Amino acid sequence: MKIRELSDSTRTAQEAADAVGAELGQIVKSLVFMDGDGAVLCLCAGDRRVDTSKLGDGIRQAKADEVREATGFAVGGVPPLGHDRPVRTVVDESLRRFETLWCAGGTPHAVFPVATEALIDALSNAQVRDVT
Ligand code: 5CA
């Protein structure tokens, strides 16, 4: 995996798609949610929205400081893996529409491409399911 640092912002999925010339759905949003047990990372296709009722009971989106606390990264640059500590992870199965995905690489100007199945394989304990 090679991280690409761009002068253009890749802070949002749309900006990332424009910067690398990918389809919006190929951009992986790394979204953090909170439930009674702490943080849940949901990797969602850039063209979909997470339905929190499918993610779990009593779950809400994390605040910016909670995102940093849970992952070690700031909103807009959260990568799908490589966090400060393990985090429960759920993958939007609709990402499997694409052979290649683009993910945030730690800052709002960095992204990296990865084969979808290689990313899923690297997330050994992740659940892949319908969350949108
Ligand atoms: N670099 C891009 C493409 S990979 C990226 O990180 N996109 S993202 O979708 O994973 O991160 C942006 C998301 O962070 C937004 O969709 C939104 O759900 C969330 N967000 C934006 N502002 C805040 C905030 N103030 N507090 C918590 N979450 C936020």
Short mmCIF file of N, CA, C and O and ligand atoms in Angstrom, two decimals:
data_model
loop_
_atom_site.label_atom_id
_atom_site.label_comp_id
_atom_site.label_asym_id
_atom_site.label_seq_id
_atom_site.Cartn_x
_atom_site.Cartn_y
_atom_site.Cartn_z
N MET A 1 0.86 -1.19 0.00
CA MET A 1 0.00 0.00 0.00
C MET A 1 0.89 1.24 0.00
O MET A 1 1.79 1.35 0.82
N LYS A 2 0.60 2.12 -0.93
CA LYS A 2 1.42 3.33 -1.01
C LYS A 2 0.52 4.53 -0.75
O LYS A 2 -0.47 4.73 -1.46
N ILE A 3 0.89 5.31 0.23
CA ILE A 3 0.08 6.48 0.56
C ILE A 3 0.38 7.61 -0.42
O ILE A 3 1.54 7.88 -0.73
N ARG A 4 -0.66 8.23 -0.92
CA ARG A 4 -0.49 9.37 -1.82
C ARG A 4 -0.84 10.65 -1.07
O ARG A 4 -1.94 10.79 -0.56
N GLU A 5 0.11 11.54 -1.02
CA GLU A 5 -0.14 12.85 -0.41
C GLU A 5 -0.46 13.83 -1.51
O GLU A 5 0.29 13.96 -2.48
N LEU A 6 -1.58 14.50 -1.38
CA LEU A 6 -2.06 15.38 -2.43
C LEU A 6 -2.11 16.82 -1.92
O LEU A 6 -2.35 17.06 -0.74
N SER A 7 -1.89 17.75 -2.83
CA SER A 7 -2.03 19.16 -2.42
C SER A 7 -3.51 19.49 -2.25
O SER A 7 -3.88 20.30 -1.41
N ASP A 8 -4.37 18.83 -3.03
CA ASP A 8 -5.81 19.03 -2.85
C ASP A 8 -6.27 18.37 -1.55
O ASP A 8 -5.71 17.36 -1.13
N SER A 9 -7.32 18.94 -0.98
CA SER A 9 -7.91 18.33 0.22
C SER A 9 -8.55 16.99 -0.13
O SER A 9 -9.18 16.85 -1.18
N THR A 10 -8.38 16.04 0.77
CA THR A 10 -9.12 14.77 0.65
C THR A 10 -9.93 14.56 1.94
O THR A 10 -10.19 13.45 2.36
N ARG A 11 -10.32 15.69 2.54
CA ARG A 11 -10.98 15.65 3.85
C ARG A 11 -12.34 14.96 3.79
O ARG A 11 -12.73 14.24 4.70
N THR A 12 -13.07 15.19 2.70
CA THR A 12 -14.36 14.53 2.55
C THR A 12 -14.25 13.47 1.46
O THR A 12 -13.32 13.49 0.63
N ALA A 13 -15.22 12.57 1.43
CA ALA A 13 -15.21 11.51 0.43
C ALA A 13 -15.26 12.12 -0.98
O ALA A 13 -14.54 11.67 -1.88
N GLN A 14 -16.07 13.15 -1.16
CA GLN A 14 -16.17 13.75 -2.49
C GLN A 14 -14.85 14.39 -2.91
O GLN A 14 -14.40 14.23 -4.05
N GLU A 15 -14.23 15.08 -1.97
CA GLU A 15 -12.93 15.69 -2.29
C GLU A 15 -11.89 14.61 -2.62
O GLU A 15 -11.09 14.77 -3.54
N ALA A 16 -11.91 13.53 -1.87
CA ALA A 16 -10.97 12.44 -2.13
C ALA A 16 -11.22 11.83 -3.51
O ALA A 16 -10.28 11.57 -4.26
N ALA A 17 -12.49 11.63 -3.85
CA ALA A 17 -12.84 11.05 -5.16
C ALA A 17 -12.34 11.97 -6.28
O ALA A 17 -11.75 11.50 -7.26
N ASP A 18 -12.57 13.26 -6.11
CA ASP A 18 -12.14 14.22 -7.13
C ASP A 18 -10.62 14.22 -7.25
O ASP A 18 -10.06 14.29 -8.35
N ALA A 19 -9.94 14.14 -6.12
CA ALA A 19 -8.47 14.25 -6.10
C ALA A 19 -7.80 13.07 -6.80
O ALA A 19 -6.77 13.23 -7.44
N VAL A 20 -8.39 11.88 -6.68
CA VAL A 20 -7.74 10.70 -7.27
C VAL A 20 -8.45 10.19 -8.51
O VAL A 20 -8.00 9.22 -9.13
N GLY A 21 -9.56 10.83 -8.89
CA GLY A 21 -10.28 10.38 -10.08
C GLY A 21 -10.97 9.04 -9.91
O GLY A 21 -11.04 8.24 -10.83
N ALA A 22 -11.48 8.80 -8.69
CA ALA A 22 -12.21 7.55 -8.42
C ALA A 22 -13.70 7.86 -8.33
O ALA A 22 -14.11 9.01 -8.21
N GLU A 23 -14.49 6.79 -8.40
CA GLU A 23 -15.92 6.94 -8.14
C GLU A 23 -16.13 7.22 -6.66
O GLU A 23 -15.40 6.66 -5.82
N LEU A 24 -17.15 8.00 -6.34
CA LEU A 24 -17.42 8.33 -4.94
C LEU A 24 -17.57 7.06 -4.09
O LEU A 24 -17.08 6.99 -2.96
N GLY A 25 -18.23 6.04 -4.64
CA GLY A 25 -18.45 4.80 -3.88
C GLY A 25 -17.18 4.06 -3.54
O GLY A 25 -17.16 3.22 -2.62
N GLN A 26 -16.10 4.33 -4.26
CA GLN A 26 -14.81 3.67 -3.98
C GLN A 26 -14.07 4.29 -2.82
O GLN A 26 -13.06 3.73 -2.38
N ILE A 27 -14.54 5.44 -2.34
CA ILE A 27 -13.88 6.09 -1.22
C ILE A 27 -14.43 5.50 0.08
O ILE A 27 -15.65 5.47 0.29
N VAL A 28 -13.55 5.02 0.91
CA VAL A 28 -13.95 4.42 2.19
C VAL A 28 -14.05 5.53 3.24
O VAL A 28 -13.06 6.18 3.55
N LYS A 29 -15.26 5.72 3.75
CA LYS A 29 -15.42 6.63 4.90
C LYS A 29 -15.15 5.82 6.16
O LYS A 29 -15.72 4.74 6.34
N SER A 30 -14.27 6.33 7.01
CA SER A 30 -13.98 5.67 8.30
C SER A 30 -14.72 6.43 9.38
O SER A 30 -14.25 7.46 9.86
N LEU A 31 -15.91 5.94 9.72
CA LEU A 31 -16.80 6.67 10.63
C LEU A 31 -16.80 6.01 11.99
O LEU A 31 -16.91 4.78 12.09
N VAL A 32 -16.71 6.81 13.02
CA VAL A 32 -16.68 6.27 14.39
C VAL A 32 -18.04 6.53 15.05
O VAL A 32 -18.58 7.64 14.97
N PHE A 33 -18.55 5.49 15.67
CA PHE A 33 -19.81 5.55 16.42
C PHE A 33 -19.53 5.11 17.85
O PHE A 33 -18.52 4.47 18.12
N MET A 34 -20.45 5.45 18.74
CA MET A 34 -20.30 5.09 20.15
C MET A 34 -21.53 4.32 20.60
O MET A 34 -22.67 4.73 20.30
N ASP A 35 -21.32 3.23 21.33
CA ASP A 35 -22.42 2.57 22.02
C ASP A 35 -22.01 2.36 23.47
O ASP A 35 -20.98 2.90 23.91
N GLY A 36 -22.78 1.60 24.21
CA GLY A 36 -22.51 1.43 25.64
C GLY A 36 -21.15 0.81 25.93
O GLY A 36 -20.63 0.95 27.04
N ASP A 37 -20.56 0.14 24.95
CA ASP A 37 -19.27 -0.52 25.15
C ASP A 37 -18.10 0.28 24.57
O ASP A 37 -16.97 -0.20 24.56
N GLY A 38 -18.37 1.47 24.03
CA GLY A 38 -17.29 2.29 23.49
C GLY A 38 -17.42 2.50 21.99
O GLY A 38 -18.53 2.55 21.46
N ALA A 39 -16.26 2.61 21.34
CA ALA A 39 -16.24 3.01 19.93
C ALA A 39 -16.46 1.83 18.99
O ALA A 39 -16.02 0.71 19.26
N VAL A 40 -17.13 2.10 17.89
CA VAL A 40 -17.29 1.15 16.78
C VAL A 40 -16.90 1.90 15.52
O VAL A 40 -17.41 2.99 15.25
N LEU A 41 -15.97 1.34 14.77
CA LEU A 41 -15.56 1.95 13.50
C LEU A 41 -16.39 1.32 12.39
O LEU A 41 -16.46 0.09 12.28
N CYS A 42 -17.02 2.17 11.59
CA CYS A 42 -17.77 1.64 10.45
C CYS A 42 -17.13 2.16 9.17
O CYS A 42 -16.98 3.37 8.99
N LEU A 43 -16.72 1.23 8.32
CA LEU A 43 -16.12 1.59 7.02
C LEU A 43 -17.23 1.55 5.99
O LEU A 43 -17.79 0.48 5.71
N CYS A 44 -17.56 2.71 5.47
CA CYS A 44 -18.75 2.85 4.63
C CYS A 44 -18.38 3.42 3.27
O CYS A 44 -17.52 4.31 3.18
N ALA A 45 -19.03 2.94 2.24
CA ALA A 45 -18.79 3.47 0.89
C ALA A 45 -19.15 4.95 0.84
O ALA A 45 -20.13 5.40 1.44
N GLY A 46 -18.36 5.70 0.09
CA GLY A 46 -18.52 7.15 0.02
C GLY A 46 -19.86 7.61 -0.50
O GLY A 46 -20.27 8.74 -0.25
N ASP A 47 -20.54 6.74 -1.24
CA ASP A 47 -21.84 7.12 -1.80
C ASP A 47 -23.01 6.57 -0.98
O ASP A 47 -24.15 6.61 -1.43
N ARG A 48 -22.73 6.04 0.21
CA ARG A 48 -23.80 5.50 1.06
C ARG A 48 -23.80 6.22 2.41
O ARG A 48 -22.80 6.81 2.79
N ARG A 49 -24.92 6.09 3.10
CA ARG A 49 -25.01 6.62 4.47
C ARG A 49 -25.30 5.47 5.42
O ARG A 49 -26.13 4.60 5.12
N VAL A 50 -24.62 5.46 6.56
CA VAL A 50 -24.86 4.41 7.54
C VAL A 50 -26.24 4.59 8.18
O VAL A 50 -26.61 5.71 8.55
N ASP A 51 -26.99 3.50 8.25
CA ASP A 51 -28.25 3.47 8.98
C ASP A 51 -27.91 2.99 10.39
O ASP A 51 -27.64 1.81 10.59
N THR A 52 -27.89 3.92 11.34
CA THR A 52 -27.40 3.55 12.69
C THR A 52 -28.26 2.45 13.32
O THR A 52 -27.76 1.68 14.12
N SER A 53 -29.53 2.36 12.92
CA SER A 53 -30.37 1.30 13.50
C SER A 53 -29.87 -0.08 13.06
O SER A 53 -30.10 -1.07 13.75
N LYS A 54 -29.18 -0.15 11.93
CA LYS A 54 -28.61 -1.44 11.49
C LYS A 54 -27.28 -1.72 12.18
O LYS A 54 -26.84 -2.86 12.25
N LEU A 55 -26.64 -0.66 12.69
CA LEU A 55 -25.33 -0.84 13.34
C LEU A 55 -25.49 -1.41 14.74
O LEU A 55 -24.69 -2.21 15.19
N GLY A 56 -26.52 -0.95 15.43
CA GLY A 56 -26.72 -1.47 16.78
C GLY A 56 -27.67 -0.60 17.57
O GLY A 56 -28.04 0.49 17.12
N ASP A 57 -28.05 -1.09 18.75
CA ASP A 57 -28.96 -0.35 19.61
C ASP A 57 -28.20 0.75 20.34
O ASP A 57 -27.05 0.55 20.73
N GLY A 58 -28.84 1.86 20.53
CA GLY A 58 -28.28 2.93 21.34
C GLY A 58 -26.93 3.41 20.83
O GLY A 58 -26.03 3.70 21.61
N ILE A 59 -26.79 3.47 19.53
CA ILE A 59 -25.51 3.88 18.94
C ILE A 59 -25.67 5.28 18.35
O ILE A 59 -26.73 5.63 17.85
N ARG A 60 -24.62 6.07 18.49
CA ARG A 60 -24.65 7.43 17.94
C ARG A 60 -23.29 7.72 17.34
O ARG A 60 -22.29 7.06 17.66
N GLN A 61 -23.25 8.73 16.47
CA GLN A 61 -21.97 9.08 15.86
C GLN A 61 -21.07 9.74 16.91
O GLN A 61 -21.54 10.50 17.77
N ALA A 62 -19.79 9.43 16.85
CA ALA A 62 -18.82 9.98 17.80
C ALA A 62 -18.60 11.46 17.53
O ALA A 62 -18.70 11.93 16.40
N LYS A 63 -18.27 12.18 18.60
CA LYS A 63 -17.85 13.58 18.46
C LYS A 63 -16.38 13.59 18.05
O LYS A 63 -15.67 12.58 18.18
N ALA A 64 -15.94 14.75 17.57
CA ALA A 64 -14.57 14.84 17.03
C ALA A 64 -13.52 14.38 18.05
O ALA A 64 -12.57 13.67 17.70
N ASP A 65 -13.71 14.78 19.32
CA ASP A 65 -12.70 14.38 20.32
C ASP A 65 -12.76 12.89 20.60
O ASP A 65 -11.74 12.25 20.89
N GLU A 66 -13.93 12.30 20.47
CA GLU A 66 -14.06 10.85 20.66
C GLU A 66 -13.41 10.08 19.50
O GLU A 66 -12.86 8.99 19.70
N VAL A 67 -13.48 10.65 18.31
CA VAL A 67 -12.84 10.03 17.15
C VAL A 67 -11.33 9.98 17.38
O VAL A 67 -10.68 8.94 17.19
N ARG A 68 -10.78 11.09 17.82
CA ARG A 68 -9.33 11.14 18.05
C ARG A 68 -8.92 10.20 19.18
O ARG A 68 -7.92 9.49 19.09
N GLU A 69 -9.73 10.18 20.22
CA GLU A 69 -9.44 9.31 21.37
C GLU A 69 -9.45 7.83 20.97
O GLU A 69 -8.58 7.05 21.36
N ALA A 70 -10.43 7.47 20.14
CA ALA A 70 -10.60 6.05 19.79
C ALA A 70 -9.57 5.58 18.76
O ALA A 70 -9.18 4.41 18.77
N THR A 71 -9.15 6.48 17.86
CA THR A 71 -8.32 6.03 16.74
C THR A 71 -6.92 6.63 16.74
O THR A 71 -6.02 6.08 16.10
N GLY A 72 -6.77 7.78 17.37
CA GLY A 72 -5.50 8.50 17.31
C GLY A 72 -5.41 9.46 16.14
O GLY A 72 -4.39 10.11 15.96
N PHE A 73 -6.50 9.55 15.36
CA PHE A 73 -6.49 10.42 14.18
C PHE A 73 -7.66 11.41 14.24
O PHE A 73 -8.67 11.16 14.89
N ALA A 74 -7.47 12.53 13.53
CA ALA A 74 -8.51 13.56 13.48
C ALA A 74 -9.50 13.26 12.36
O ALA A 74 -9.14 12.70 11.33
N VAL A 75 -10.75 13.68 12.59
CA VAL A 75 -11.80 13.57 11.57
C VAL A 75 -11.27 14.10 10.23
O VAL A 75 -10.64 15.15 10.18
N GLY A 76 -11.54 13.36 9.17
CA GLY A 76 -11.09 13.76 7.84
C GLY A 76 -9.84 13.02 7.40
O GLY A 76 -9.48 13.05 6.22
N GLY A 77 -9.18 12.35 8.35
CA GLY A 77 -7.97 11.61 7.99
C GLY A 77 -7.91 10.23 8.61
O GLY A 77 -6.88 9.54 8.52
N VAL A 78 -9.01 9.78 9.22
CA VAL A 78 -8.99 8.50 9.96
C VAL A 78 -8.82 7.34 8.98
O VAL A 78 -9.64 7.13 8.10
N PRO A 79 -7.76 6.58 9.12
CA PRO A 79 -7.56 5.42 8.24
C PRO A 79 -8.41 4.24 8.73
O PRO A 79 -8.87 4.23 9.88
N PRO A 80 -8.60 3.23 7.88
CA PRO A 80 -9.44 2.09 8.26
C PRO A 80 -8.75 1.11 9.19
O PRO A 80 -9.39 0.23 9.76
N LEU A 81 -7.45 1.24 9.33
CA LEU A 81 -6.67 0.34 10.21
C LEU A 81 -5.41 1.09 10.63
O LEU A 81 -5.17 2.20 10.18
N GLY A 82 -4.67 0.48 11.54
CA GLY A 82 -3.45 1.14 12.00
C GLY A 82 -3.72 2.17 13.08
O GLY A 82 -3.03 3.19 13.18
N HIS A 83 -4.72 1.90 13.91
CA HIS A 83 -5.08 2.84 14.98
C HIS A 83 -4.22 2.64 16.22
O HIS A 83 -3.48 1.66 16.31
N ASP A 84 -4.36 3.55 17.18
CA ASP A 84 -3.58 3.46 18.41
C ASP A 84 -3.88 2.17 19.17
O ASP A 84 -3.01 1.61 19.82
N ARG A 85 -5.13 1.72 19.09
CA ARG A 85 -5.49 0.45 19.74
C ARG A 85 -6.62 -0.19 18.94
O ARG A 85 -7.24 0.47 18.11
N PRO A 86 -6.88 -1.47 19.18
CA PRO A 86 -7.90 -2.16 18.40
C PRO A 86 -9.27 -1.52 18.59
O PRO A 86 -9.58 -1.03 19.69
N VAL A 87 -10.06 -1.51 17.57
CA VAL A 87 -11.41 -0.97 17.66
C VAL A 87 -12.34 -1.93 16.91
O VAL A 87 -11.99 -2.44 15.84
N ARG A 88 -13.50 -2.20 17.52
CA ARG A 88 -14.49 -3.04 16.83
C ARG A 88 -14.78 -2.42 15.47
O ARG A 88 -14.97 -1.19 15.38
N THR A 89 -14.84 -3.24 14.43
CA THR A 89 -14.96 -2.69 13.08
C THR A 89 -16.04 -3.42 12.31
O THR A 89 -16.11 -4.65 12.33
N VAL A 90 -16.87 -2.64 11.63
CA VAL A 90 -17.92 -3.17 10.77
C VAL A 90 -17.69 -2.59 9.38
O VAL A 90 -17.43 -1.39 9.23
N VAL A 91 -17.79 -3.45 8.36
CA VAL A 91 -17.55 -3.02 6.98
C VAL A 91 -18.86 -3.07 6.20
O VAL A 91 -19.54 -4.10 6.19
N ASP A 92 -19.18 -1.97 5.56
CA ASP A 92 -20.35 -1.90 4.66
C ASP A 92 -20.12 -2.84 3.49
O ASP A 92 -19.19 -2.66 2.71
N GLU A 93 -20.99 -3.86 3.38
CA GLU A 93 -20.78 -4.87 2.34
C GLU A 93 -20.86 -4.28 0.93
O GLU A 93 -20.34 -4.89 -0.01
N SER A 94 -21.46 -3.11 0.79
CA SER A 94 -21.58 -2.53 -0.55
C SER A 94 -20.22 -2.10 -1.11
O SER A 94 -20.09 -1.84 -2.31
N LEU A 95 -19.21 -2.05 -0.24
CA LEU A 95 -17.86 -1.77 -0.74
C LEU A 95 -17.40 -2.86 -1.70
O LEU A 95 -16.52 -2.64 -2.53
N ARG A 96 -18.00 -4.05 -1.58
CA ARG A 96 -17.61 -5.17 -2.46
C ARG A 96 -18.06 -4.96 -3.90
O ARG A 96 -17.74 -5.77 -4.77
N ARG A 97 -18.79 -3.87 -4.17
CA ARG A 97 -19.11 -3.52 -5.56
C ARG A 97 -17.84 -3.20 -6.35
O ARG A 97 -17.84 -3.23 -7.57
N PHE A 98 -16.79 -2.81 -5.61
CA PHE A 98 -15.58 -2.30 -6.26
C PHE A 98 -14.39 -3.23 -5.99
O PHE A 98 -14.26 -3.76 -4.90
N GLU A 99 -13.53 -3.34 -7.00
CA GLU A 99 -12.33 -4.16 -6.84
C GLU A 99 -11.28 -3.41 -6.03
O GLU A 99 -10.54 -4.01 -5.25
N THR A 100 -11.23 -2.10 -6.24
CA THR A 100 -10.23 -1.27 -5.57
C THR A 100 -10.93 -0.15 -4.81
O THR A 100 -11.89 0.42 -5.31
N LEU A 101 -10.42 0.13 -3.63
CA LEU A 101 -10.95 1.20 -2.79
C LEU A 101 -9.84 2.20 -2.49
O LEU A 101 -8.65 1.87 -2.60
N TRP A 102 -10.26 3.38 -2.06
CA TRP A 102 -9.33 4.40 -1.60
C TRP A 102 -9.71 4.77 -0.17
O TRP A 102 -10.88 4.99 0.12
N CYS A 103 -8.70 4.84 0.70
CA CYS A 103 -8.95 5.08 2.11
C CYS A 103 -8.14 6.29 2.57
O CYS A 103 -7.07 6.59 2.00
N ALA A 104 -8.58 6.90 3.65
CA ALA A 104 -7.81 7.99 4.25
C ALA A 104 -6.50 7.42 4.80
O ALA A 104 -6.46 6.34 5.39
N GLY A 105 -5.44 8.20 4.62
CA GLY A 105 -4.11 7.75 5.04
C GLY A 105 -3.55 8.50 6.22
O GLY A 105 -2.34 8.63 6.35
N GLY A 106 -4.44 9.01 7.09
CA GLY A 106 -3.97 9.60 8.34
C GLY A 106 -4.08 11.11 8.42
O GLY A 106 -4.03 11.65 9.52
N THR A 107 -4.20 11.76 7.28
CA THR A 107 -4.38 13.22 7.29
C THR A 107 -5.42 13.59 6.23
O THR A 107 -5.76 12.76 5.38
N PRO A 108 -5.89 14.83 6.25
CA PRO A 108 -6.89 15.25 5.24
C PRO A 108 -6.29 15.54 3.86
O PRO A 108 -6.96 16.11 3.00
N HIS A 109 -5.03 15.13 3.66
CA HIS A 109 -4.41 15.27 2.33
C HIS A 109 -3.75 13.96 1.90
O HIS A 109 -2.89 13.98 1.01
N ALA A 110 -4.13 12.86 2.52
CA ALA A 110 -3.44 11.60 2.22
C ALA A 110 -4.47 10.48 2.05
O ALA A 110 -5.38 10.32 2.86
N VAL A 111 -4.30 9.73 0.97
CA VAL A 111 -5.16 8.57 0.72
C VAL A 111 -4.29 7.44 0.18
O VAL A 111 -3.19 7.68 -0.32
N PHE A 112 -4.82 6.22 0.29
CA PHE A 112 -4.10 5.09 -0.33
C PHE A 112 -5.10 4.16 -0.99
O PHE A 112 -6.22 4.00 -0.50
N PRO A 113 -4.69 3.53 -2.09
CA PRO A 113 -5.55 2.56 -2.74
C PRO A 113 -5.29 1.17 -2.17
O PRO A 113 -4.17 0.87 -1.75
N VAL A 114 -6.32 0.36 -2.17
CA VAL A 114 -6.15 -1.02 -1.68
C VAL A 114 -7.20 -1.90 -2.36
O VAL A 114 -8.32 -1.46 -2.63
N ALA A 115 -6.81 -3.14 -2.66
CA ALA A 115 -7.77 -4.10 -3.19
C ALA A 115 -8.80 -4.37 -2.10
O ALA A 115 -8.44 -4.60 -0.93
N THR A 116 -10.06 -4.36 -2.46
CA THR A 116 -11.14 -4.50 -1.46
C THR A 116 -10.93 -5.74 -0.60
O THR A 116 -11.03 -5.67 0.64
N GLU A 117 -10.66 -6.87 -1.23
CA GLU A 117 -10.54 -8.11 -0.44
C GLU A 117 -9.28 -8.10 0.42
O GLU A 117 -9.26 -8.70 1.50
N ALA A 118 -8.24 -7.40 -0.04
CA ALA A 118 -7.03 -7.30 0.79
C ALA A 118 -7.31 -6.47 2.04
O ALA A 118 -6.83 -6.79 3.13
N LEU A 119 -8.10 -5.42 1.88
CA LEU A 119 -8.46 -4.62 3.06
C LEU A 119 -9.28 -5.46 4.03
O LEU A 119 -9.00 -5.49 5.23
N ILE A 120 -10.27 -6.18 3.51
CA ILE A 120 -11.13 -6.99 4.38
C ILE A 120 -10.30 -8.08 5.06
O ILE A 120 -10.45 -8.33 6.26
N ASP A 121 -9.38 -8.68 4.34
CA ASP A 121 -8.51 -9.70 4.94
C ASP A 121 -7.64 -9.12 6.05
O ASP A 121 -7.35 -9.80 7.04
N ALA A 122 -7.23 -7.87 5.86
CA ALA A 122 -6.35 -7.23 6.85
C ALA A 122 -7.10 -6.89 8.14
O ALA A 122 -6.49 -6.72 9.19
N LEU A 123 -8.43 -6.81 8.03
CA LEU A 123 -9.27 -6.48 9.20
C LEU A 123 -9.80 -7.79 9.76
O LEU A 123 -10.96 -8.14 9.60
N SER A 124 -8.92 -8.52 10.44
CA SER A 124 -9.25 -9.92 10.72
C SER A 124 -10.53 -10.12 11.52
O SER A 124 -11.21 -11.11 11.33
N ASN A 125 -10.85 -9.18 12.40
CA ASN A 125 -12.04 -9.39 13.23
C ASN A 125 -13.24 -8.56 12.81
O ASN A 125 -14.21 -8.45 13.55
N ALA A 126 -13.17 -7.99 11.62
CA ALA A 126 -14.29 -7.13 11.20
C ALA A 126 -15.48 -7.95 10.73
O ALA A 126 -15.32 -9.03 10.18
N GLN A 127 -16.67 -7.40 10.94
CA GLN A 127 -17.88 -7.98 10.38
C GLN A 127 -18.15 -7.25 9.07
O GLN A 127 -18.11 -6.02 9.04
N VAL A 128 -18.48 -7.99 8.02
CA VAL A 128 -18.88 -7.37 6.76
C VAL A 128 -20.37 -7.60 6.61
O VAL A 128 -20.82 -8.74 6.58
N ARG A 129 -21.13 -6.50 6.60
CA ARG A 129 -22.59 -6.69 6.52
C ARG A 129 -23.30 -5.45 6.01
O ARG A 129 -22.68 -4.43 5.76
N ASP A 130 -24.61 -5.58 5.90
CA ASP A 130 -25.45 -4.48 5.40
C ASP A 130 -25.66 -3.47 6.53
O ASP A 130 -26.29 -3.79 7.53
N VAL A 131 -25.12 -2.29 6.36
CA VAL A 131 -25.27 -1.25 7.38
C VAL A 131 -25.81 0.06 6.80
O VAL A 131 -25.86 1.07 7.50
N THR A 132 -26.22 0.04 5.52
CA THR A 132 -26.69 1.29 4.91
C THR A 132 -28.16 1.18 4.51
O THR A 132 -28.72 0.09 4.53
N1 5CA B 1 -10.50 11.61 3.98
C1 5CA B 1 -11.91 11.40 3.73
C2 5CA B 1 -12.13 10.35 2.67
S1 5CA B 1 -11.39 8.82 3.04
C3 5CA B 1 -12.56 11.06 5.03
O1 5CA B 1 -11.92 10.89 6.05
N2 5CA B 1 -13.90 10.94 4.96
S2 5CA B 1 -14.75 10.41 6.20
O2 5CA B 1 -16.12 10.36 5.73
O3 5CA B 1 -14.22 9.21 6.72
O4 5CA B 1 -14.59 11.47 7.33
C4 5CA B 1 -15.43 12.56 7.36
C5 5CA B 1 -16.62 12.20 8.25
O5 5CA B 1 -16.34 12.63 9.56
C6 5CA B 1 -17.92 12.85 7.87
O6 5CA B 1 -18.62 12.05 6.96
C7 5CA B 1 -18.65 12.95 9.18
O7 5CA B 1 -19.43 11.79 9.40
C8 5CA B 1 -17.55 12.95 10.20
N3 5CA B 1 -17.44 14.26 10.81
C9 5CA B 1 -17.29 15.45 10.19
N4 5CA B 1 -17.22 16.45 11.09
C10 5CA B 1 -17.28 15.87 12.31
C11 5CA B 1 -17.26 16.37 13.64
N5 5CA B 1 -17.12 17.67 13.90
N6 5CA B 1 -17.34 15.49 14.65
C12 5CA B 1 -17.45 14.17 14.40
N7 5CA B 1 -17.51 13.65 13.17
C13 5CA B 1 -17.43 14.48 12.13
#
